[in-house]
C-alpha cells in the first residue's frame, strides 16, 4: 500500500502547477472580486441598470435580451446568472428550453448530466403549481487534460490528508484509496457547473435563466 501511494504521489507531483480555470460566462471567469467582473461585463457592452432593487447588467446573451446578475460570497464571485427578459407561454418555453439543452449538449465545453428535455405532453403549469417541480438542465465543465491531472492531484491530497488526520492512511487499501480519490474528484467536478432553468411568473408566463457557478467560492458547509 505504501509503495503504491508513493508511486501515485510521485507521478502526480510531476504535473506542472497552473491556475485551474473556472467556468466562464462569455469568456469572463466566475471568480475574483465582484467589481472586477462588473468591469468585464461593461467592457463587453453590458449596461448597468437596476432591477428589483439590485444592480444588474443589460445586454444580449444566447440571442435574447437579458439582465445579468453577479453573486459573491466573502468577497469572491461564485455565480453569474442571466435572466431572459422575453416571456413565453408554455408551448413556446418548451421549444426554447429544449433548443438550449440541445445546444449546450453539443458544445464541447460542457458535459450533460442527463437528458433534461421536456416532452410535448408535459403540463408545466401543473408541474410548477401542484407538484412544485423544477425544470432545469445541468451541465458540468469538460476539463482539459491538464485540468483533469491537477484535479486528480488535489483530490489525492485531500483524501490522504483526511486519512492521516484519522490515523487510517496506513491501513487503507489501494482499492479503497482510489475509490475515495474518485469520489473526491467527482464531488469537486460538480462544483464547476452550468445550468438552464425555467422560471414561472404569477401571470402564467415563463422565462429562461442561465446559471454559471463556481461553488469553490461558496463553501458554506465549512461554516456549519
Coordinates of N, CA and C in Angstrom, one line a residue:
X1 N 0.8 -1.2 0.0 CA 0.0 0.0 0.0 C 0.9 1.3 0.0
X2 N 1.9 1.3 0.9 CA 2.7 2.5 1.0 C 3.5 2.7 -0.3
X3 N 3.9 1.6 -1.0 CA 4.6 1.7 -2.3 C 3.7 2.3 -3.3
X4 N 2.5 1.8 -3.4 CA 1.5 2.2 -4.4 C 1.2 3.7 -4.1
X5 N 1.1 4.1 -2.9 CA 0.8 5.5 -2.6 C 2.0 6.4 -3.0
X6 N 3.2 5.9 -2.7 CA 4.4 6.7 -3.1 C 4.4 6.9 -4.6
X7 N 4.1 5.8 -5.3 CA 4.2 5.9 -6.8 C 3.2 6.9 -7.3
X8 N 1.9 6.8 -6.7 CA 0.9 7.8 -7.1 C 1.3 9.2 -6.9
X9 N 1.8 9.5 -5.7 CA 2.2 10.8 -5.3 C 3.4 11.3 -6.2
X10 N 4.3 10.4 -6.5 CA 5.4 10.8 -7.3 C 5.0 11.2 -8.7
X11 N 4.1 10.4 -9.3 CA 3.6 10.7 -10.6 C 2.9 12.0 -10.6
X12 N 2.0 12.2 -9.7 CA 1.1 13.4 -9.6 C 2.0 14.6 -9.3
X13 N 3.0 14.5 -8.5 CA 3.9 15.6 -8.2 C 4.6 16.1 -9.4
X14 N 4.7 15.3 -10.4 CA 5.5 15.7 -11.6 C 4.6 16.6 -12.5
X15 N 3.3 16.8 -12.2 CA 2.4 17.6 -13.0 C 2.8 19.1 -12.7
X16 N 3.0 19.8 -13.8 CA 3.3 21.2 -13.6 C 2.1 22.0 -13.0
X17 N 2.4 22.9 -12.1 CA 1.3 23.6 -11.4 C 0.8 24.8 -12.3
X18 N -0.5 25.0 -12.3 CA -1.0 26.1 -13.0 C -2.4 26.5 -12.3
X19 N -2.9 27.6 -12.7 CA -4.2 28.0 -12.1 C -5.3 27.4 -12.9
X20 N -6.1 26.6 -12.2 CA -7.2 25.9 -12.9 C -8.3 26.9 -13.2
X21 N -8.8 26.9 -14.4 CA -9.7 27.9 -14.9 C -11.1 27.5 -14.5
X22 N -11.9 28.4 -13.9 CA -13.2 28.1 -13.5 C -14.2 28.3 -14.7
X23 N -15.4 28.0 -14.5 CA -16.4 28.2 -15.5 C -16.4 29.6 -16.0
X24 N -16.7 29.9 -17.3 CA -16.6 31.2 -17.8 C -18.0 31.6 -18.4
X25 N -18.4 32.8 -18.2 CA -19.6 33.4 -18.8 C -19.1 34.4 -19.9
X26 N -19.3 34.1 -21.1 CA -18.9 34.9 -22.2 C -17.4 35.2 -22.1
X27 N -16.6 34.2 -21.7 CA -15.2 34.4 -21.5 C -14.8 35.0 -20.2
X28 N -15.7 35.4 -19.4 CA -15.4 36.0 -18.1 C -15.4 35.0 -17.0
X29 N -14.3 34.7 -16.3 CA -14.2 33.7 -15.3 C -15.2 34.0 -14.1
X30 N -15.8 33.0 -13.6 CA -16.7 33.1 -12.5 C -15.8 33.1 -11.3
X31 N -15.1 34.2 -11.0 CA -14.1 34.2 -9.9 C -13.7 35.6 -9.7
X32 N -12.9 35.9 -8.7 CA -12.4 37.2 -8.4 C -13.4 38.1 -7.7
X33 N -13.1 39.4 -7.7 CA -13.9 40.3 -7.0 C -15.1 40.8 -7.9
X34 N -16.2 41.1 -7.2 CA -17.4 41.5 -8.0 C -17.2 42.7 -8.8
X35 N -16.4 43.7 -8.3 CA -16.2 44.9 -9.1 C -15.4 44.6 -10.3
X36 N -14.5 43.7 -10.3 CA -13.7 43.3 -11.4 C -14.5 42.6 -12.5
X37 N -15.5 41.8 -12.1 CA -16.4 41.1 -13.0 C -17.3 42.1 -13.6
X38 N -17.8 43.1 -12.8 CA -18.7 44.1 -13.4 C -18.0 44.9 -14.5
X39 N -16.7 45.2 -14.3 CA -16.0 46.0 -15.3 C -15.8 45.2 -16.6
X40 N -15.6 43.8 -16.4 CA -15.5 43.0 -17.6 C -16.8 42.9 -18.4
X41 N -17.9 42.9 -17.6 CA -19.3 42.9 -18.3 C -19.5 44.2 -19.1
X42 N -19.1 45.3 -18.5 CA -19.2 46.6 -19.1 C -18.3 46.6 -20.4
X43 N -17.1 46.1 -20.3 CA -16.2 46.0 -21.5 C -16.8 45.2 -22.6
X44 N -17.7 44.3 -22.3 CA -18.4 43.5 -23.3 C -19.7 44.2 -23.8
X45 N -20.0 45.4 -23.4 CA -21.1 46.1 -23.9 C -22.4 46.0 -23.0
X46 N -22.3 45.4 -21.9 CA -23.4 45.3 -21.0 C -23.6 46.6 -20.2
X47 N -24.8 47.1 -20.1 CA -25.1 48.4 -19.4 C -25.6 48.2 -18.0
X48 N -25.0 48.9 -17.0 CA -25.5 48.7 -15.7 C -26.9 49.3 -15.5
X49 N -27.8 48.6 -14.9 CA -29.2 49.1 -14.6 C -29.6 48.5 -13.3
X50 N -30.7 49.0 -12.7 CA -31.3 48.5 -11.5 C -32.5 47.7 -11.8
X51 N -32.6 46.5 -11.2 CA -33.8 45.7 -11.4 C -34.2 45.0 -10.1
X52 N -35.4 45.3 -9.6 CA -35.8 44.7 -8.3 C -34.9 45.2 -7.2
X53 N -34.4 46.4 -7.3 CA -33.5 46.9 -6.2 C -32.1 46.4 -6.3
X54 N -31.8 45.7 -7.3 CA -30.4 45.1 -7.4 C -29.7 45.6 -8.7
X55 N -28.4 45.8 -8.6 CA -27.6 46.1 -9.7 C -27.5 44.9 -10.6
X56 N -27.7 45.2 -11.9 CA -27.5 44.1 -12.9 C -27.0 44.8 -14.2
X57 N -26.8 44.0 -15.2 CA -26.3 44.5 -16.5 C -27.2 44.0 -17.6
X58 N -27.6 45.0 -18.4 CA -28.5 44.7 -19.5 C -27.7 44.5 -20.8
X59 N -28.0 43.5 -21.5 CA -27.3 43.1 -22.7 C -28.0 42.0 -23.4
X60 N -27.2 41.3 -24.3 CA -27.7 40.2 -25.1 C -26.9 38.9 -24.8
X61 N -27.6 37.8 -24.7 CA -26.9 36.5 -24.4 C -27.8 35.4 -25.0
X62 N -27.2 34.5 -25.8 CA -27.9 33.4 -26.4 C -29.0 33.9 -27.3
X63 N -28.8 35.0 -27.9 CA -29.8 35.6 -28.9 C -31.0 36.3 -28.3
X64 N -30.9 36.6 -27.0 CA -32.1 37.2 -26.3 C -31.5 38.4 -25.4
X65 N -32.4 39.3 -25.2 CA -32.1 40.4 -24.2 C -32.2 39.8 -22.8
X66 N -31.1 40.1 -22.0 CA -31.1 39.5 -20.7 C -30.6 40.6 -19.7
X67 N -30.9 40.3 -18.4 CA -30.3 41.0 -17.3 C -29.3 40.1 -16.6
X68 N -28.1 40.5 -16.5 CA -27.1 39.6 -15.9 C -26.8 40.1 -14.5
X69 N -26.8 39.2 -13.5 CA -26.5 39.4 -12.1 C -25.2 38.7 -11.7
X70 N -24.5 39.3 -10.8 CA -23.3 38.8 -10.3 C -23.4 38.5 -8.8
X71 N -23.2 37.3 -8.3 CA -23.3 37.0 -6.9 C -21.9 36.7 -6.3
X72 N -21.7 37.2 -5.1 CA -20.4 37.0 -4.5 C -20.6 36.5 -3.1
X73 N -19.6 35.8 -2.5 CA -19.6 35.3 -1.2 C -18.3 35.5 -0.5
X74 N -18.2 36.2 0.6 CA -17.0 36.6 1.3 C -16.0 37.2 0.3
X75 N -16.5 38.1 -0.6 CA -15.7 38.9 -1.4 C -15.3 38.2 -2.7
X76 N -15.7 37.0 -3.0 CA -15.4 36.3 -4.2 C -16.6 35.9 -5.0
X77 N -16.6 36.1 -6.3 CA -17.7 35.8 -7.2 C -17.8 34.3 -7.3
X78 N -19.1 33.8 -7.1 CA -19.3 32.4 -7.2 C -20.4 32.1 -8.2
X79 N -21.1 33.1 -8.6 CA -22.2 32.8 -9.6 C -22.4 34.1 -10.5
X80 N -22.6 33.8 -11.8 CA -23.1 34.8 -12.8 C -24.3 34.2 -13.4
X81 N -25.4 34.9 -13.4 CA -26.6 34.4 -13.9 C -27.4 35.4 -14.8
X82 N -28.0 34.9 -15.9 CA -28.6 35.8 -16.8 C -30.1 35.4 -17.0
X83 N -30.9 36.4 -16.8 CA -32.4 36.2 -16.9 C -32.9 36.8 -18.2
X84 N -33.5 35.9 -19.0 CA -34.1 36.4 -20.3 C -35.2 37.4 -19.9
X85 N -35.3 38.4 -20.7 CA -36.4 39.4 -20.5 C -37.7 39.1 -21.3
X86 N -37.5 38.3 -22.3 CA -38.7 37.9 -23.0 C -39.4 36.7 -22.3
X87 N -40.7 36.9 -22.1 CA -41.5 35.8 -21.5 C -42.2 35.0 -22.6
X88 N -42.6 33.8 -22.3 CA -43.2 32.9 -23.3 C -44.3 32.1 -22.7
X89 N -45.2 31.6 -23.5 CA -46.3 30.7 -23.0 C -45.7 29.3 -22.9
X90 N -46.5 28.4 -22.4 CA -46.0 27.1 -22.1 C -45.4 26.4 -23.3
X91 N -46.1 26.5 -24.4 CA -45.6 25.8 -25.6 C -44.3 26.4 -26.1
X92 N -44.2 27.7 -26.1 CA -43.0 28.4 -26.6 C -41.8 28.1 -25.7
X93 N -42.1 28.1 -24.4 CA -40.9 27.9 -23.5 C -40.4 26.5 -23.6
X94 N -41.2 25.5 -23.8 CA -40.7 24.2 -24.1 C -39.7 24.1 -25.3
X95 N -40.1 24.8 -26.3 CA -39.3 24.8 -27.5 C -38.0 25.5 -27.3
X96 N -38.1 26.6 -26.6 CA -36.9 27.4 -26.3 C -35.9 26.6 -25.4
X97 N -36.5 26.0 -24.3 CA -35.7 25.2 -23.4 C -35.0 24.0 -24.0
X98 N -35.8 23.3 -24.8 CA -35.2 22.1 -25.4 C -34.2 22.4 -26.5
X99 N -34.3 23.6 -27.1 CA -33.3 24.0 -28.1 C -32.0 24.4 -27.4
X100 N -32.1 25.0 -26.3 CA -30.9 25.4 -25.5 C -30.2 24.1 -24.9
X101 N -31.0 23.2 -24.5 CA -30.5 21.9 -23.9 C -29.7 21.2 -25.0
X102 N -30.2 21.2 -26.2 CA -29.5 20.6 -27.4 C -28.2 21.3 -27.7
X103 N -28.3 22.7 -27.7 CA -27.1 23.5 -28.0 C -26.0 23.2 -27.0
X104 N -26.3 23.2 -25.7 CA -25.3 23.0 -24.6 C -24.8 21.6 -24.7
X105 N -25.7 20.6 -25.0 CA -25.2 19.2 -25.1 C -24.2 19.0 -26.2
X106 N -24.4 19.8 -27.3 CA -23.5 19.6 -28.4 C -22.2 20.5 -28.3
X107 N -22.1 21.3 -27.2 CA -21.0 22.1 -27.0 C -19.9 21.4 -26.3
X108 N -18.7 21.3 -26.9 CA -17.6 20.5 -26.4 C -17.1 21.0 -25.0
X109 N -17.5 22.2 -24.6 CA -17.0 22.8 -23.3 C -17.8 22.2 -22.2
X110 N -18.9 21.5 -22.4 CA -19.8 21.0 -21.4 C -20.1 19.6 -21.5
X111 N -20.5 19.0 -20.4 CA -20.9 17.6 -20.3 C -22.3 17.5 -19.7
X112 N -23.3 17.0 -20.4 CA -24.6 16.9 -19.8 C -24.7 15.9 -18.7
X113 N -25.5 16.2 -17.7 CA -25.7 15.2 -16.6 C -27.0 14.4 -16.7
X114 N -27.5 14.4 -17.9 CA -28.7 13.6 -18.2 C -29.6 14.3 -19.2
X115 N -30.6 13.5 -19.7 CA -31.5 14.0 -20.7 C -32.5 14.9 -20.0
X116 N -32.5 16.2 -20.2 CA -33.4 17.1 -19.5 C -34.4 17.7 -20.3
X117 N -34.5 17.3 -21.6 CA -35.6 17.8 -22.5 C -37.0 17.6 -21.9
X118 N -37.9 18.5 -22.2 CA -39.2 18.4 -21.8 C -40.1 17.8 -22.9
X119 N -40.9 16.8 -22.5 CA -41.8 16.2 -23.5 C -42.9 17.1 -23.9
X120 N -43.5 16.9 -25.1 CA -44.6 17.8 -25.5 C -45.8 17.7 -24.6
X121 N -46.0 16.5 -24.0 CA -47.2 16.3 -23.2 C -47.0 16.7 -21.8
X122 N -45.9 17.2 -21.4 CA -45.7 17.7 -20.0 C -46.5 19.0 -19.8
X123 N -47.2 19.0 -18.7 CA -48.0 20.1 -18.3 C -47.2 21.0 -17.3
X124 N -46.6 22.0 -17.8 CA -45.7 22.8 -16.9 C -46.5 23.5 -15.8
X125 N -47.7 24.0 -16.1 CA -48.4 24.7 -15.0 C -48.7 23.7 -13.9
X126 N -49.2 22.5 -14.2 CA -49.4 21.5 -13.2 C -48.1 21.2 -12.4
X127 N -47.1 21.0 -13.2 CA -45.8 20.7 -12.6 C -45.3 21.8 -11.6
X128 N -45.4 23.0 -12.0 CA -45.0 24.1 -11.1 C -45.9 24.3 -9.9
X129 N -47.2 24.4 -10.2 CA -48.2 24.9 -9.2 C -48.5 23.7 -8.2
X130 N -48.7 22.5 -8.7 CA -49.2 21.4 -7.9 C -48.1 20.5 -7.4
X131 N -47.2 20.2 -8.3 CA -46.1 19.2 -8.0 C -44.8 20.0 -7.5
X132 N -44.8 21.3 -7.7 CA -43.6 22.1 -7.3 C -42.3 21.5 -7.9
X133 N -42.4 21.2 -9.2 CA -41.3 20.6 -9.9 C -40.3 21.8 -10.3
X134 N -39.1 21.4 -10.5 CA -38.1 22.3 -11.1 C -37.7 21.8 -12.4
X135 N -37.8 22.6 -13.4 CA -37.4 22.3 -14.8 C -36.1 22.9 -15.1
X136 N -35.0 22.1 -15.0 CA -33.7 22.6 -15.2 C -32.8 21.5 -16.0
X137 N -31.7 22.0 -16.5 CA -30.8 21.1 -17.3 C -29.4 21.5 -16.8
X138 N -28.8 20.5 -16.0 CA -27.4 20.8 -15.5 C -26.3 20.3 -16.4
X139 N -25.2 21.0 -16.5 CA -24.0 20.6 -17.2 C -22.8 20.9 -16.4
X140 N -21.8 20.0 -16.5 CA -20.5 20.3 -15.8 C -19.5 20.6 -16.9
X141 N -18.5 21.4 -16.5 CA -17.4 21.8 -17.4 C -16.6 20.6 -17.8
X142 N -16.3 20.5 -19.1 CA -15.3 19.5 -19.6 C -13.9 20.0 -19.3
X143 N -13.2 19.3 -18.5 CA -11.8 19.7 -18.2 C -10.9 19.3 -19.3
X144 N -9.8 20.2 -19.4 CA -8.7 19.8 -20.3 C -7.9 18.7 -19.6
X145 N -7.0 18.1 -20.3 CA -6.2 17.0 -19.8 C -5.4 17.6 -18.6
X146 N -4.8 18.8 -18.7 CA -4.0 19.4 -17.6 C -4.9 19.6 -16.4
X147 N -6.1 20.2 -16.7 CA -7.1 20.4 -15.6 C -7.5 19.1 -14.9
X148 N -7.7 18.1 -15.6 CA -8.0 16.8 -15.0 C -6.9 16.3 -14.2
X149 N -5.7 16.4 -14.6 CA -4.5 16.0 -13.9 C -4.3 16.7 -12.6
X150 N -4.5 18.0 -12.6 CA -4.3 18.8 -11.4 C -5.5 18.5 -10.4
X151 N -6.7 18.3 -10.9 CA -7.8 18.0 -10.0 C -7.6 16.6 -9.4
X152 N -7.0 15.6 -10.1 CA -6.7 14.3 -9.5 C -5.7 14.5 -8.4
X153 N -4.7 15.3 -8.6 CA -3.7 15.6 -7.6 C -4.3 16.2 -6.4
X154 N -5.2 17.2 -6.6 CA -5.8 17.9 -5.4 C -6.7 16.9 -4.7
X155 N -7.4 16.0 -5.4 CA -8.3 15.0 -4.8 C -7.5 14.0 -4.0
X156 N -6.3 13.6 -4.5 CA -5.5 12.7 -3.8 C -4.9 13.3 -2.5
X157 N -4.5 14.6 -2.6 CA -4.0 15.3 -1.4 C -5.1 15.4 -0.4
X158 N -6.3 15.7 -0.8 CA -7.4 15.9 0.2 C -7.7 14.6 0.9
X159 N -7.8 13.5 0.2 CA -8.1 12.2 0.8 C -7.0 11.7 1.7
X160 N -5.7 11.9 1.3 CA -4.6 11.4 2.1 C -4.5 12.2 3.4
X161 N -4.8 13.5 3.3 CA -4.7 14.4 4.5 C -5.8 14.0 5.5
X162 N -7.0 13.7 4.9 CA -8.1 13.3 5.8 C -7.8 11.9 6.5
X163 N -7.2 11.0 5.7 CA -6.9 9.7 6.3 C -5.8 9.8 7.3
X164 N -4.8 10.7 7.1 CA -3.7 10.9 8.0 C -4.3 11.4 9.3
X165 N -5.2 12.4 9.2 CA -5.8 13.0 10.4 C -6.6 12.0 11.2
X166 N -7.1 10.9 10.6 CA -7.8 9.9 11.3 C -6.9 8.7 11.7
X167 N -5.6 8.8 11.3 CA -4.7 7.7 11.6 C -5.0 6.5 10.8
X168 N -5.6 6.6 9.6 CA -6.1 5.5 8.9 C -5.3 5.3 7.6
X169 N -4.3 6.1 7.3 CA -3.7 6.1 6.0 C -3.0 4.7 5.7
X170 N -2.3 4.3 6.7 CA -1.5 3.0 6.6 C -2.4 1.8 6.4
X171 N -3.6 1.8 7.0 CA -4.5 0.7 6.9 C -5.4 0.7 5.8
X172 N -5.4 1.7 5.0 CA -6.3 1.9 3.8 C -5.7 1.1 2.6
X173 N -6.5 0.2 2.0 CA -6.0 -0.5 0.9 C -6.0 0.4 -0.4
X174 N -5.2 0.0 -1.3 CA -5.1 0.7 -2.6 C -6.4 0.9 -3.2
X175 N -7.2 -0.1 -3.2 CA -8.5 0.0 -3.9 C -9.4 1.0 -3.2
X176 N -9.4 1.0 -1.8 CA -10.2 2.0 -1.1 C -9.7 3.4 -1.3
X177 N -8.4 3.5 -1.4 CA -7.8 4.8 -1.6 C -8.3 5.4 -2.9
X178 N -8.1 4.6 -4.0 CA -8.5 5.0 -5.3 C -10.0 5.3 -5.4
X179 N -10.8 4.6 -4.7 CA -12.3 4.8 -4.7 C -12.6 6.2 -4.0
X180 N -11.9 6.5 -2.9 CA -12.1 7.7 -2.2 C -11.6 8.9 -3.1
X181 N -10.5 8.7 -3.8 CA -10.0 9.8 -4.6 C -11.0 10.0 -5.8
X182 N -11.5 9.0 -6.3 CA -12.5 9.1 -7.4 C -13.8 9.9 -6.9
X183 N -14.2 9.6 -5.7 CA -15.4 10.3 -5.1 C -15.1 11.7 -4.9
X184 N -13.9 12.0 -4.4 CA -13.5 13.4 -4.1 C -13.4 14.2 -5.4
X185 N -12.9 13.5 -6.5 CA -12.8 14.1 -7.8 C -14.1 14.5 -8.3
X186 N -15.1 13.5 -8.2 CA -16.4 13.8 -8.7 C -17.1 14.9 -8.0
X187 N -16.9 14.9 -6.7 CA -17.6 16.0 -5.9 C -17.0 17.4 -6.3
X188 N -15.7 17.4 -6.5 CA -15.1 18.7 -6.9 C -15.5 19.1 -8.3
X189 N -15.7 18.1 -9.2 CA -16.1 18.4 -10.6 C -17.4 19.0 -10.6
X190 N -18.3 18.6 -9.7 CA -19.7 19.1 -9.7 C -19.8 20.6 -9.3
X191 N -18.7 21.1 -8.8 CA -18.7 22.5 -8.3 C -18.5 23.5 -9.5
X192 N -18.1 23.0 -10.7 CA -18.0 23.8 -11.9 C -19.1 23.5 -12.8
X193 N -20.2 24.2 -12.6 CA -21.5 23.8 -13.2 C -22.1 24.9 -14.0
X194 N -22.8 24.6 -15.1 CA -23.6 25.5 -15.8 C -25.0 24.8 -15.9
X195 N -26.1 25.6 -15.7 CA -27.4 25.0 -15.8 C -28.4 26.0 -16.3
X196 N -29.4 25.5 -16.9 CA -30.5 26.3 -17.5 C -31.8 26.0 -16.7
X197 N -32.6 27.0 -16.4 CA -33.8 26.7 -15.7 C -35.0 27.5 -16.2
X198 N -36.1 27.0 -16.1 CA -37.4 27.7 -16.4 C -38.0 28.3 -15.2
X199 N -38.3 29.5 -15.2 CA -39.0 30.2 -14.1 C -40.4 30.6 -14.6
X200 N -41.3 30.6 -13.6 CA -42.7 30.9 -13.9 C -43.2 32.1 -13.2
X201 N -43.8 33.1 -13.9 CA -44.4 34.3 -13.3 C -45.8 34.0 -12.8
X202 N -46.3 34.8 -11.9 CA -47.7 34.6 -11.4 C -48.7 34.8 -12.5
X203 N -48.3 35.5 -13.6 CA -49.2 35.7 -14.8 C -49.4 34.4 -15.6
X204 N -48.5 33.4 -15.3 CA -48.6 32.2 -16.1 C -47.6 32.1 -17.2
X205 N -46.8 33.2 -17.4 CA -45.8 33.3 -18.4 C -44.5 32.7 -17.9
X206 N -43.6 32.3 -18.8 CA -42.3 31.7 -18.4 C -41.2 32.4 -19.0
X207 N -40.0 32.2 -18.4 CA -38.7 32.7 -18.9 C -37.6 31.8 -18.5
X208 N -36.4 32.0 -19.2 CA -35.2 31.2 -19.0 C -34.2 31.9 -18.2
X209 N -33.6 31.2 -17.3 CA -32.4 31.7 -16.5 C -31.2 30.8 -16.7
X210 N -30.1 31.4 -17.0 CA -28.8 30.7 -17.2 C -27.9 30.9 -16.0
X211 N -27.4 29.8 -15.4 CA -26.6 29.9 -14.2 C -25.2 29.4 -14.5
X212 N -24.2 30.2 -14.2 CA -22.8 29.8 -14.3 C -22.2 29.8 -12.9
X213 N -21.9 28.6 -12.3 CA -21.5 28.6 -10.9 C -20.0 28.1 -10.7
X214 N -19.4 28.7 -9.7 CA -18.1 28.3 -9.2 C -18.3 28.0 -7.7
X215 N -18.8 26.8 -7.4 CA -19.1 26.5 -6.0 C -17.9 26.5 -5.1
X216 N -16.7 26.5 -5.6 CA -15.5 26.5 -4.8 C -15.4 27.8 -4.1
X217 N -16.1 28.8 -4.5 CA -16.1 30.1 -3.9 C -17.3 30.3 -3.0
X218 N -18.0 29.2 -2.8 CA -19.3 29.2 -2.0 C -19.3 28.1 -1.0
X219 N -18.3 27.9 -0.3 CA -18.1 26.8 0.6 C -18.8 27.0 2.0
X220 N -20.1 27.1 1.9 CA -20.9 27.4 3.2 C -20.8 26.3 4.2
X221 N -20.6 25.0 3.7 CA -20.6 23.9 4.7 C -19.4 24.0 5.7
X222 N -18.4 24.8 5.3 CA -17.3 25.0 6.3 C -17.7 25.8 7.5
X223 N -18.8 26.5 7.4 CA -19.2 27.4 8.4 C -20.3 26.8 9.4
X224 N -20.7 25.6 9.0 CA -21.8 24.9 9.8 C -21.2 24.3 11.1

